[in-house]
Amino acid sequence: MVELVISGNYAQSYAAKLARVQVVSAYPITPQTSIVEKIAEFVASGELPAQYIKVESEHSAMQACISASALGARTYTATSSQGLLLMHELLHWASGARTPVVMGVVNRAVAPPWSIWTDHGDTISQRDTGWITFYGESNQEVLDTTLMAFRLAEHPDVRLPVMVTEDAFYLSHTVEPVDIPTQAQVDEFLPPRDLQFTLQPGTPTRLGSFVGPDLYMEFRHKIARAMERSRRVFLEIEEDYRRITGRSHGGLLPTYRTEGADTVLITMGTATTTAKGVVEELRERGKKVGLAKLRAFRPFPVEELRELASTVDRIGILDRSFTFGAAGSAYTEVAGALYPTPHRPLLRDFVAGLGGRDITPLTIHEIFTELLAGKGGEVTWTGLKTRKEVA
Amino acid sequence: MTTHEVHHAYEVEEDLPEAPIADESSDTIHTASWRTFRPVILLEKCTKCNVCWKFCPDDAIEFDGEGYPVIRLDYCKGCAICAEECKPKAITMVKEEE
């Protein structure tokens, strides 16, 4: 094992190399990132014997990955913001065709107005595409989760594409020490793909062709079941990763200081680290607060959340995106998951950090103050600049 | 295997492959029933240039033993691109009978 000081983007690149990806396809211009640039260097230097396909758009990049994946290649691509939006149609294709493509995404705000900073609006917009989706908190977690993503995507009980996202700049361009597992460790963890479920040259078949109203629902239900199975499979995979590398990141909904907590804040991505410090401070002052991180947004950690909620009085949700005409997406998901349970804590949605506005310890303190008081509206835009008293 | 037989082989979710993969040719699915105009080729004008075949968006043109194009009417949707592109104007669009 080697420790390198690398960005979140390079953490993705190193993970793809260690996974021995065979086909990488990417559109090289804005909003592309250094993820695929580093992979291009690996391929050019011969360190990674992969086929690198440069295409004319993100839409084509995803199509190239889907086609290669259908034939059994381990495939990878990366994008962010508008590029991810342009892929949208093909994201549905990847899950519908059951191709285990893995993609790194840098979470960035969607234009207009133009922005390049952190916001979950781009990835949340892909919620219903059938992709398993993770939000990373550190560069180490991004590298480890990307390696797990390949095994999860290719697992015979799953066979769904996986997206590993990281917050723009806070991870994508910030360097941190990252333990790089050895190739032998990764090879033990991640064997080559099982070609049993791929298209075979010499046996003509059609993938994703026409189906009538008599059977479309049944194909969708297969995806629904695979997504459900992915919960168990992911936990097994993470346990195996821990056995080999000594690291685990706590499953689908990792918690922090939730023992005896009556108030819990739910976060996604890098805001989690900031919130941990605030939770620590508040605990020292005797406040019974804790934290839970939505590491996976799909599958949504319903059971983990219900167990957590069964013993707390108040849950705040920190949303780094907003669904116009409703509320933050994490909030509506949490509310939906908890409504059928007998114990329903007070829920409050805090929309903050859009378009890369910093979520500082002060922001988190403000959120906890409101949450602990149990006052205010259902949805609050924390830190909104306005002349009105309440945002 | 006809389309009819395929549907009878797959009745419930458990019968289906995990991914939507079909092992019979798409030729079994006839897709031209809603055509309004059919292309008719005047062989005396045709120069066997193959432009109609090249432009057909649905692989609905094949060739006979002498190299003349033949419209595969089970698949042709009557888009008239072949008639538009035909340089010697050897293809005319004729309205289907009601």
mmCIF file of N, CA and C in Angstrom, chain B residues 31 42 61 79-80 97:
data_model
loop_
_atom_site.group_PDB
_atom_site.id
_atom_site.type_symbol
_atom_site.label_atom_id
_atom_site.label_comp_id
_atom_site.label_asym_id
_atom_site.label_seq_id
_atom_site.Cartn_x
_atom_site.Cartn_y
_atom_site.Cartn_z
ATOM 1 N N THR B 31 -43.198 -4.073 -39.365
ATOM 2 C CA THR B 31 -43.360 -2.722 -38.812
ATOM 3 C C THR B 31 -43.933 -1.729 -39.821
ATOM 4 N N LEU B 42 -39.589 2.217 -60.905
ATOM 5 C CA LEU B 42 -39.722 2.028 -62.358
ATOM 6 C C LEU B 42 -38.383 1.524 -62.873
ATOM 7 N N ILE B 61 -34.632 -1.961 -48.060
ATOM 8 C CA ILE B 61 -34.376 -2.167 -49.494
ATOM 9 C C ILE B 61 -33.331 -3.257 -49.662
ATOM 10 N N CYS B 79 -41.549 6.507 -45.905
ATOM 11 C CA CYS B 79 -41.032 7.848 -45.565
ATOM 12 C C CYS B 79 -40.666 8.657 -46.806
ATOM 13 N N ALA B 80 -40.468 7.964 -47.944
ATOM 14 C CA ALA B 80 -40.208 8.612 -49.236
ATOM 15 C C ALA B 80 -38.811 9.213 -49.368
ATOM 16 N N GLU B 97 -54.067 1.484 -50.973
ATOM 17 C CA GLU B 97 -55.520 1.352 -51.047
ATOM 18 C C GLU B 97 -56.082 1.340 -49.636
#
